[in-house]
Amino acid sequence: MNKELSRLFENQNPLDLSQALQHYACVSIILRGALDDLQIGFIQRAIHPDDRWSGQIAFPGGKKEEWDRSALHTAIRETQEEVGIILTQEEVIGQLDDVQARKAGTMLDFFIRPYVFYIDKDFDIHLDPNEVADFFWTPLKHLISPERATTHGFIRDQISVELPAIALDRDVPLWGLSYMITQNLLKQLKPRISN
């Protein structure tokens, strides 16, 4: 099954922002399940007043450290640290475009590099409570359901802003960078999920 999904990422040249931007984080997009009922793993970040992504829905991952052997190693290490899932290089089925981080509409000198994994093993979740409040699975069909399309509103510089989002039965919808990365994933999987 992993081979069939891997084929959707063949001959792909993901956008690489490493020449333009120095700092980055790597995240793991973890897929599981049958091809007609794929699920994707998300985290809900821990609540911290100093964290701009506090309580948001995201993917497990984090910043590259100097001792990391590669960007892929960063994604694997951070996923194990945050949620206790031990991923392997053999479970990687693709890489998505790098996405430049932004804050209040301003582009930052920082990007996110997403790796896509497919797993078919059992594992226990061990959350790092300092970083992660929850890990949960969502069916891919929820991500493409028109009924779940919504917006996330907030006030920026005394102006009301509404951004596209997906309702995932949580207090906060999927929005922002994680929403953008999810849309890139759905584009890659479109030949599979549109059948």
PDB file of C-alpha atoms in Angstrom:
ATOM      1  CA  MET A   1       0.000   0.000   0.000  1.00  0.00           C
ATOM      2  CA  ASN A   2       2.823   2.314   0.892  1.00  0.00           C
ATOM      3  CA  LYS A   3       4.164   1.783  -2.685  1.00  0.00           C
ATOM      4  CA  GLU A   4       0.902   2.948  -4.224  1.00  0.00           C
ATOM      5  CA  LEU A   5       0.953   6.104  -2.125  1.00  0.00           C
ATOM      6  CA  SER A   6       4.673   6.632  -2.807  1.00  0.00           C
ATOM      7  CA  ARG A   7       3.947   6.718  -6.536  1.00  0.00           C
ATOM      8  CA  LEU A   8       1.918   9.907  -5.993  1.00  0.00           C
ATOM      9  CA  PHE A   9       5.130  11.630  -4.875  1.00  0.00           C
ATOM     10  CA  GLU A  10       7.372  10.300  -7.673  1.00  0.00           C
ATOM     11  CA  ASN A  11       8.956  12.766 -10.100  1.00  0.00           C
ATOM     12  CA  GLN A  12       8.134  15.562  -7.712  1.00  0.00           C
ATOM     13  CA  ASN A  13      10.495  18.439  -7.011  1.00  0.00           C
ATOM     14  CA  PRO A  14       9.283  19.964  -3.755  1.00  0.00           C
ATOM     15  CA  LEU A  15       9.920  23.669  -3.301  1.00  0.00           C
ATOM     16  CA  ASP A  16      13.226  24.085  -1.421  1.00  0.00           C
ATOM     17  CA  LEU A  17      13.597  27.321   0.563  1.00  0.00           C
ATOM     18  CA  SER A  18      16.903  26.377   2.213  1.00  0.00           C
ATOM     19  CA  GLN A  19      18.942  28.542  -0.178  1.00  0.00           C
ATOM     20  CA  ALA A  20      16.914  31.638   0.684  1.00  0.00           C
ATOM     21  CA  LEU A  21      16.175  31.066   4.386  1.00  0.00           C
ATOM     22  CA  GLN A  22      18.524  29.777   7.084  1.00  0.00           C
ATOM     23  CA  HIS A  23      16.235  28.643   9.893  1.00  0.00           C
ATOM     24  CA  TYR A  24      13.662  25.926   9.628  1.00  0.00           C
ATOM     25  CA  ALA A  25      11.587  23.264  11.343  1.00  0.00           C
ATOM     26  CA  CYS A  26      10.573  19.851  10.053  1.00  0.00           C
ATOM     27  CA  VAL A  27       7.226  18.189  10.591  1.00  0.00           C
ATOM     28  CA  SER A  28       5.873  14.671  10.131  1.00  0.00           C
ATOM     29  CA  ILE A  29       2.618  14.093   8.299  1.00  0.00           C
ATOM     30  CA  ILE A  30       1.674  10.576   9.383  1.00  0.00           C
ATOM     31  CA  LEU A  31      -0.833   8.569   7.348  1.00  0.00           C
ATOM     32  CA  ARG A  32      -2.367   5.207   8.237  1.00  0.00           C
ATOM     33  CA  GLY A  33      -5.254   2.975   7.199  1.00  0.00           C
ATOM     34  CA  ALA A  34      -6.696   1.542   4.021  1.00  0.00           C
ATOM     35  CA  LEU A  35      -6.371   3.524   0.800  1.00  0.00           C
ATOM     36  CA  ASP A  36     -10.104   4.198   0.726  1.00  0.00           C
ATOM     37  CA  ASP A  37     -10.101   5.283   4.370  1.00  0.00           C
ATOM     38  CA  LEU A  38      -6.797   7.027   5.041  1.00  0.00           C
ATOM     39  CA  GLN A  39      -6.300   8.877   8.313  1.00  0.00           C
ATOM     40  CA  ILE A  40      -3.859  11.644   9.176  1.00  0.00           C
ATOM     41  CA  GLY A  41      -2.284  12.334  12.562  1.00  0.00           C
ATOM     42  CA  PHE A  42      -2.464  15.810  14.106  1.00  0.00           C
ATOM     43  CA  ILE A  43      -1.358  17.261  17.410  1.00  0.00           C
ATOM     44  CA  GLN A  44      -2.967  19.963  19.469  1.00  0.00           C
ATOM     45  CA  ARG A  45      -0.211  22.104  20.902  1.00  0.00           C
ATOM     46  CA  ALA A  46       0.050  22.671  24.641  1.00  0.00           C
ATOM     47  CA  ILE A  47      -1.276  25.950  26.043  1.00  0.00           C
ATOM     48  CA  HIS A  48       1.570  28.380  26.712  1.00  0.00           C
ATOM     49  CA  PRO A  49       1.055  32.137  26.881  1.00  0.00           C
ATOM     50  CA  ASP A  50       4.461  32.787  25.242  1.00  0.00           C
ATOM     51  CA  ASP A  51       3.880  30.399  22.321  1.00  0.00           C
ATOM     52  CA  ARG A  52       2.295  32.067  19.298  1.00  0.00           C
ATOM     53  CA  TRP A  53       0.971  28.648  18.205  1.00  0.00           C
ATOM     54  CA  SER A  54      -0.398  27.791  21.651  1.00  0.00           C
ATOM     55  CA  GLY A  55      -3.367  25.389  21.478  1.00  0.00           C
ATOM     56  CA  GLN A  56      -3.266  25.233  17.672  1.00  0.00           C
ATOM     57  CA  ILE A  57      -3.727  22.097  15.574  1.00  0.00           C
ATOM     58  CA  ALA A  58      -0.452  21.169  13.919  1.00  0.00           C
ATOM     59  CA  PHE A  59       1.815  18.301  12.911  1.00  0.00           C
ATOM     60  CA  PRO A  60       4.423  16.795  15.223  1.00  0.00           C
ATOM     61  CA  GLY A  61       7.842  18.314  14.584  1.00  0.00           C
ATOM     62  CA  GLY A  62      10.166  21.111  15.513  1.00  0.00           C
ATOM     63  CA  LYS A  63      13.306  23.099  14.823  1.00  0.00           C
ATOM     64  CA  LYS A  64      16.416  21.546  13.360  1.00  0.00           C
ATOM     65  CA  GLU A  65      19.214  21.192  15.899  1.00  0.00           C
ATOM     66  CA  GLU A  66      22.889  21.295  14.965  1.00  0.00           C
ATOM     67  CA  TRP A  67      23.331  17.625  15.932  1.00  0.00           C
ATOM     68  CA  ASP A  68      20.582  16.454  13.563  1.00  0.00           C
ATOM     69  CA  ARG A  69      22.098  14.494  10.663  1.00  0.00           C
ATOM     70  CA  SER A  70      19.498  15.767   8.190  1.00  0.00           C
ATOM     71  CA  ALA A  71      16.158  17.526   7.901  1.00  0.00           C
ATOM     72  CA  LEU A  72      14.457  14.120   7.793  1.00  0.00           C
ATOM     73  CA  HIS A  73      16.243  13.146  11.012  1.00  0.00           C
ATOM     74  CA  THR A  74      14.856  16.325  12.607  1.00  0.00           C
ATOM     75  CA  ALA A  75      11.283  15.313  11.716  1.00  0.00           C
ATOM     76  CA  ILE A  76      11.803  11.771  13.043  1.00  0.00           C
ATOM     77  CA  ARG A  77      13.512  12.926  16.269  1.00  0.00           C
ATOM     78  CA  GLU A  78      10.977  15.653  17.031  1.00  0.00           C
ATOM     79  CA  THR A  79       8.043  13.293  16.433  1.00  0.00           C
ATOM     80  CA  GLN A  80       9.463  10.772  18.887  1.00  0.00           C
ATOM     81  CA  GLU A  81      10.129  13.513  21.462  1.00  0.00           C
ATOM     82  CA  GLU A  82       6.677  15.098  21.148  1.00  0.00           C
ATOM     83  CA  VAL A  83       4.355  12.102  20.786  1.00  0.00           C
ATOM     84  CA  GLY A  84       6.489   8.980  21.266  1.00  0.00           C
ATOM     85  CA  ILE A  85       5.962   7.607  17.747  1.00  0.00           C
ATOM     86  CA  ILE A  86       9.200   6.117  16.385  1.00  0.00           C
ATOM     87  CA  LEU A  87       9.230   6.690  12.626  1.00  0.00           C
ATOM     88  CA  THR A  88      11.779   5.218  10.222  1.00  0.00           C
ATOM     89  CA  GLN A  89      13.269   6.378   6.951  1.00  0.00           C
ATOM     90  CA  GLU A  90      11.627   3.381   5.241  1.00  0.00           C
ATOM     91  CA  GLU A  91       8.192   4.760   6.159  1.00  0.00           C
ATOM     92  CA  VAL A  92       8.761   8.031   4.274  1.00  0.00           C
ATOM     93  CA  ILE A  93       6.616   8.197   1.140  1.00  0.00           C
ATOM     94  CA  GLY A  94       7.320  11.785   0.124  1.00  0.00           C
ATOM     95  CA  GLN A  95       8.167  15.355   0.901  1.00  0.00           C
ATOM     96  CA  LEU A  96       5.948  18.407   0.368  1.00  0.00           C
ATOM     97  CA  ASP A  97       6.865  21.973  -0.586  1.00  0.00           C
ATOM     98  CA  ASP A  98       8.647  24.019   2.051  1.00  0.00           C
ATOM     99  CA  VAL A  99       6.288  26.656   3.490  1.00  0.00           C
ATOM    100  CA  GLN A 100       7.586  30.013   4.676  1.00  0.00           C
ATOM    101  CA  ALA A 101       6.379  30.983   8.130  1.00  0.00           C
ATOM    102  CA  ARG A 102       4.544  34.245   8.624  1.00  0.00           C
ATOM    103  CA  LYS A 103       3.332  36.326  11.533  1.00  0.00           C
ATOM    104  CA  ALA A 104       0.598  38.945  11.254  1.00  0.00           C
ATOM    105  CA  GLY A 105       0.908  38.825   7.483  1.00  0.00           C
ATOM    106  CA  THR A 106       4.691  39.389   7.504  1.00  0.00           C
ATOM    107  CA  MET A 107       6.942  36.693   6.036  1.00  0.00           C
ATOM    108  CA  LEU A 108       9.531  35.410   8.529  1.00  0.00           C
ATOM    109  CA  ASP A 109      13.101  34.232   7.981  1.00  0.00           C
ATOM    110  CA  PHE A 110      11.969  30.694   8.764  1.00  0.00           C
ATOM    111  CA  PHE A 111      10.321  27.820   6.912  1.00  0.00           C
ATOM    112  CA  ILE A 112       8.631  24.472   7.583  1.00  0.00           C
ATOM    113  CA  ARG A 113       9.684  21.320   5.714  1.00  0.00           C
ATOM    114  CA  PRO A 114       6.985  18.581   5.774  1.00  0.00           C
ATOM    115  CA  TYR A 115       7.766  14.871   5.328  1.00  0.00           C
ATOM    116  CA  VAL A 116       4.983  12.372   4.639  1.00  0.00           C
ATOM    117  CA  PHE A 117       5.066   8.948   6.322  1.00  0.00           C
ATOM    118  CA  TYR A 118       2.812   5.929   5.951  1.00  0.00           C
ATOM    119  CA  ILE A 119       2.683   3.555   8.933  1.00  0.00           C
ATOM    120  CA  ASP A 120       0.951   0.228   9.468  1.00  0.00           C
ATOM    121  CA  LYS A 121       2.239  -0.638  12.938  1.00  0.00           C
ATOM    122  CA  ASP A 122       0.809  -0.355  16.422  1.00  0.00           C
ATOM    123  CA  PHE A 123       2.350   2.091  18.865  1.00  0.00           C
ATOM    124  CA  ASP A 124       1.677   3.829  22.137  1.00  0.00           C
ATOM    125  CA  ILE A 125       1.348   7.589  22.312  1.00  0.00           C
ATOM    126  CA  HIS A 126       3.552   9.294  24.913  1.00  0.00           C
ATOM    127  CA  LEU A 127       2.920  13.036  24.827  1.00  0.00           C
ATOM    128  CA  ASP A 128       5.456  15.595  25.969  1.00  0.00           C
ATOM    129  CA  PRO A 129       3.027  17.710  28.045  1.00  0.00           C
ATOM    130  CA  ASN A 130       5.265  20.778  27.710  1.00  0.00           C
ATOM    131  CA  GLU A 131       4.694  20.801  23.955  1.00  0.00           C
ATOM    132  CA  VAL A 132       1.626  18.719  23.117  1.00  0.00           C
ATOM    133  CA  ALA A 133      -1.843  18.566  24.667  1.00  0.00           C
ATOM    134  CA  ASP A 134      -3.198  15.807  22.391  1.00  0.00           C
ATOM    135  CA  PHE A 135      -2.496  13.566  19.391  1.00  0.00           C
ATOM    136  CA  PHE A 136      -5.466  12.457  17.290  1.00  0.00           C
ATOM    137  CA  TRP A 137      -6.371  10.871  13.956  1.00  0.00           C
ATOM    138  CA  THR A 138      -8.662  12.482  11.405  1.00  0.00           C
ATOM    139  CA  PRO A 139     -10.065  10.745   8.308  1.00  0.00           C
ATOM    140  CA  LEU A 140      -8.821  12.378   5.117  1.00  0.00           C
ATOM    141  CA  LYS A 141     -12.426  12.471   3.913  1.00  0.00           C
ATOM    142  CA  HIS A 142     -13.147  15.008   6.693  1.00  0.00           C
ATOM    143  CA  LEU A 143     -10.436  17.269   5.279  1.00  0.00           C
ATOM    144  CA  ILE A 144     -12.089  17.413   1.872  1.00  0.00           C
ATOM    145  CA  SER A 145     -15.694  17.540   3.072  1.00  0.00           C
ATOM    146  CA  PRO A 146     -17.383  20.826   2.052  1.00  0.00           C
ATOM    147  CA  GLU A 147     -19.423  20.677   5.282  1.00  0.00           C
ATOM    148  CA  ARG A 148     -16.202  21.058   7.298  1.00  0.00           C
ATOM    149  CA  ALA A 149     -14.893  24.074   5.402  1.00  0.00           C
ATOM    150  CA  THR A 150     -14.967  27.099   7.692  1.00  0.00           C
ATOM    151  CA  THR A 151     -12.962  30.191   8.592  1.00  0.00           C
ATOM    152  CA  HIS A 152     -10.862  31.196  11.566  1.00  0.00           C
ATOM    153  CA  GLY A 153     -11.343  34.779  12.669  1.00  0.00           C
ATOM    154  CA  PHE A 154      -9.140  36.977  14.811  1.00  0.00           C
ATOM    155  CA  ILE A 155      -8.274  40.653  15.263  1.00  0.00           C
ATOM    156  CA  ARG A 156      -5.016  41.948  13.784  1.00  0.00           C
ATOM    157  CA  ASP A 157      -4.097  45.622  14.215  1.00  0.00           C
ATOM    158  CA  GLN A 158      -7.705  46.369  15.177  1.00  0.00           C
ATOM    159  CA  ILE A 159      -8.918  44.790  11.929  1.00  0.00           C
ATOM    160  CA  SER A 160     -11.029  41.646  11.807  1.00  0.00           C
ATOM    161  CA  VAL A 161      -9.322  38.913   9.747  1.00  0.00           C
ATOM    162  CA  GLU A 162     -10.940  35.692   8.469  1.00  0.00           C
ATOM    163  CA  LEU A 163      -8.732  32.891   7.118  1.00  0.00           C
ATOM    164  CA  PRO A 164      -9.798  29.591   5.536  1.00  0.00           C
ATOM    165  CA  ALA A 165      -9.948  26.665   7.951  1.00  0.00           C
ATOM    166  CA  ILE A 166     -11.276  23.127   8.430  1.00  0.00           C
ATOM    167  CA  ALA A 167     -13.443  22.154  11.405  1.00  0.00           C
ATOM    168  CA  LEU A 168     -12.023  19.061  13.112  1.00  0.00           C
ATOM    169  CA  ASP A 169     -14.345  18.822  16.138  1.00  0.00           C
ATOM    170  CA  ARG A 170     -11.901  20.756  18.323  1.00  0.00           C
ATOM    171  CA  ASP A 171     -12.159  24.169  19.975  1.00  0.00           C
ATOM    172  CA  VAL A 172      -9.841  25.571  17.296  1.00  0.00           C
ATOM    173  CA  PRO A 173     -10.094  24.609  13.609  1.00  0.00           C
ATOM    174  CA  LEU A 174      -7.184  23.621  11.407  1.00  0.00           C
ATOM    175  CA  TRP A 175      -5.891  26.910   9.968  1.00  0.00           C
ATOM    176  CA  GLY A 176      -2.710  28.866   9.180  1.00  0.00           C
ATOM    177  CA  LEU A 177       0.495  27.064   8.187  1.00  0.00           C
ATOM    178  CA  SER A 178      -0.907  23.645   9.089  1.00  0.00           C
ATOM    179  CA  TYR A 179      -3.912  24.344   6.863  1.00  0.00           C
ATOM    180  CA  MET A 180      -1.563  25.341   4.001  1.00  0.00           C
ATOM    181  CA  ILE A 181       0.537  22.199   4.445  1.00  0.00           C
ATOM    182  CA  THR A 182      -2.622  20.069   4.550  1.00  0.00           C
ATOM    183  CA  GLN A 183      -3.837  21.641   1.291  1.00  0.00           C
ATOM    184  CA  ASN A 184      -0.470  20.775  -0.326  1.00  0.00           C
ATOM    185  CA  LEU A 185      -0.864  17.181   0.899  1.00  0.00           C
ATOM    186  CA  LEU A 186      -4.397  16.929  -0.495  1.00  0.00           C
ATOM    187  CA  LYS A 187      -3.128  18.144  -3.889  1.00  0.00           C
ATOM    188  CA  GLN A 188      -0.571  15.331  -3.945  1.00  0.00           C
ATOM    189  CA  LEU A 189      -3.129  12.736  -2.859  1.00  0.00           C
ATOM    190  CA  LYS A 190      -5.863  13.977  -5.196  1.00  0.00           C
ATOM    191  CA  PRO A 191      -5.534  11.083  -7.690  1.00  0.00           C
ATOM    192  CA  ARG A 192      -6.146   8.689  -4.763  1.00  0.00           C
ATOM    193  CA  ILE A 193      -8.850  10.512  -2.805  1.00  0.00           C
ATOM    194  CA  SER A 194     -10.926  11.649  -5.772  1.00  0.00           C
ATOM    195  CA  ASN A 195     -11.763   8.069  -6.806  1.00  0.00           C
TER     196      ASN A 195
END
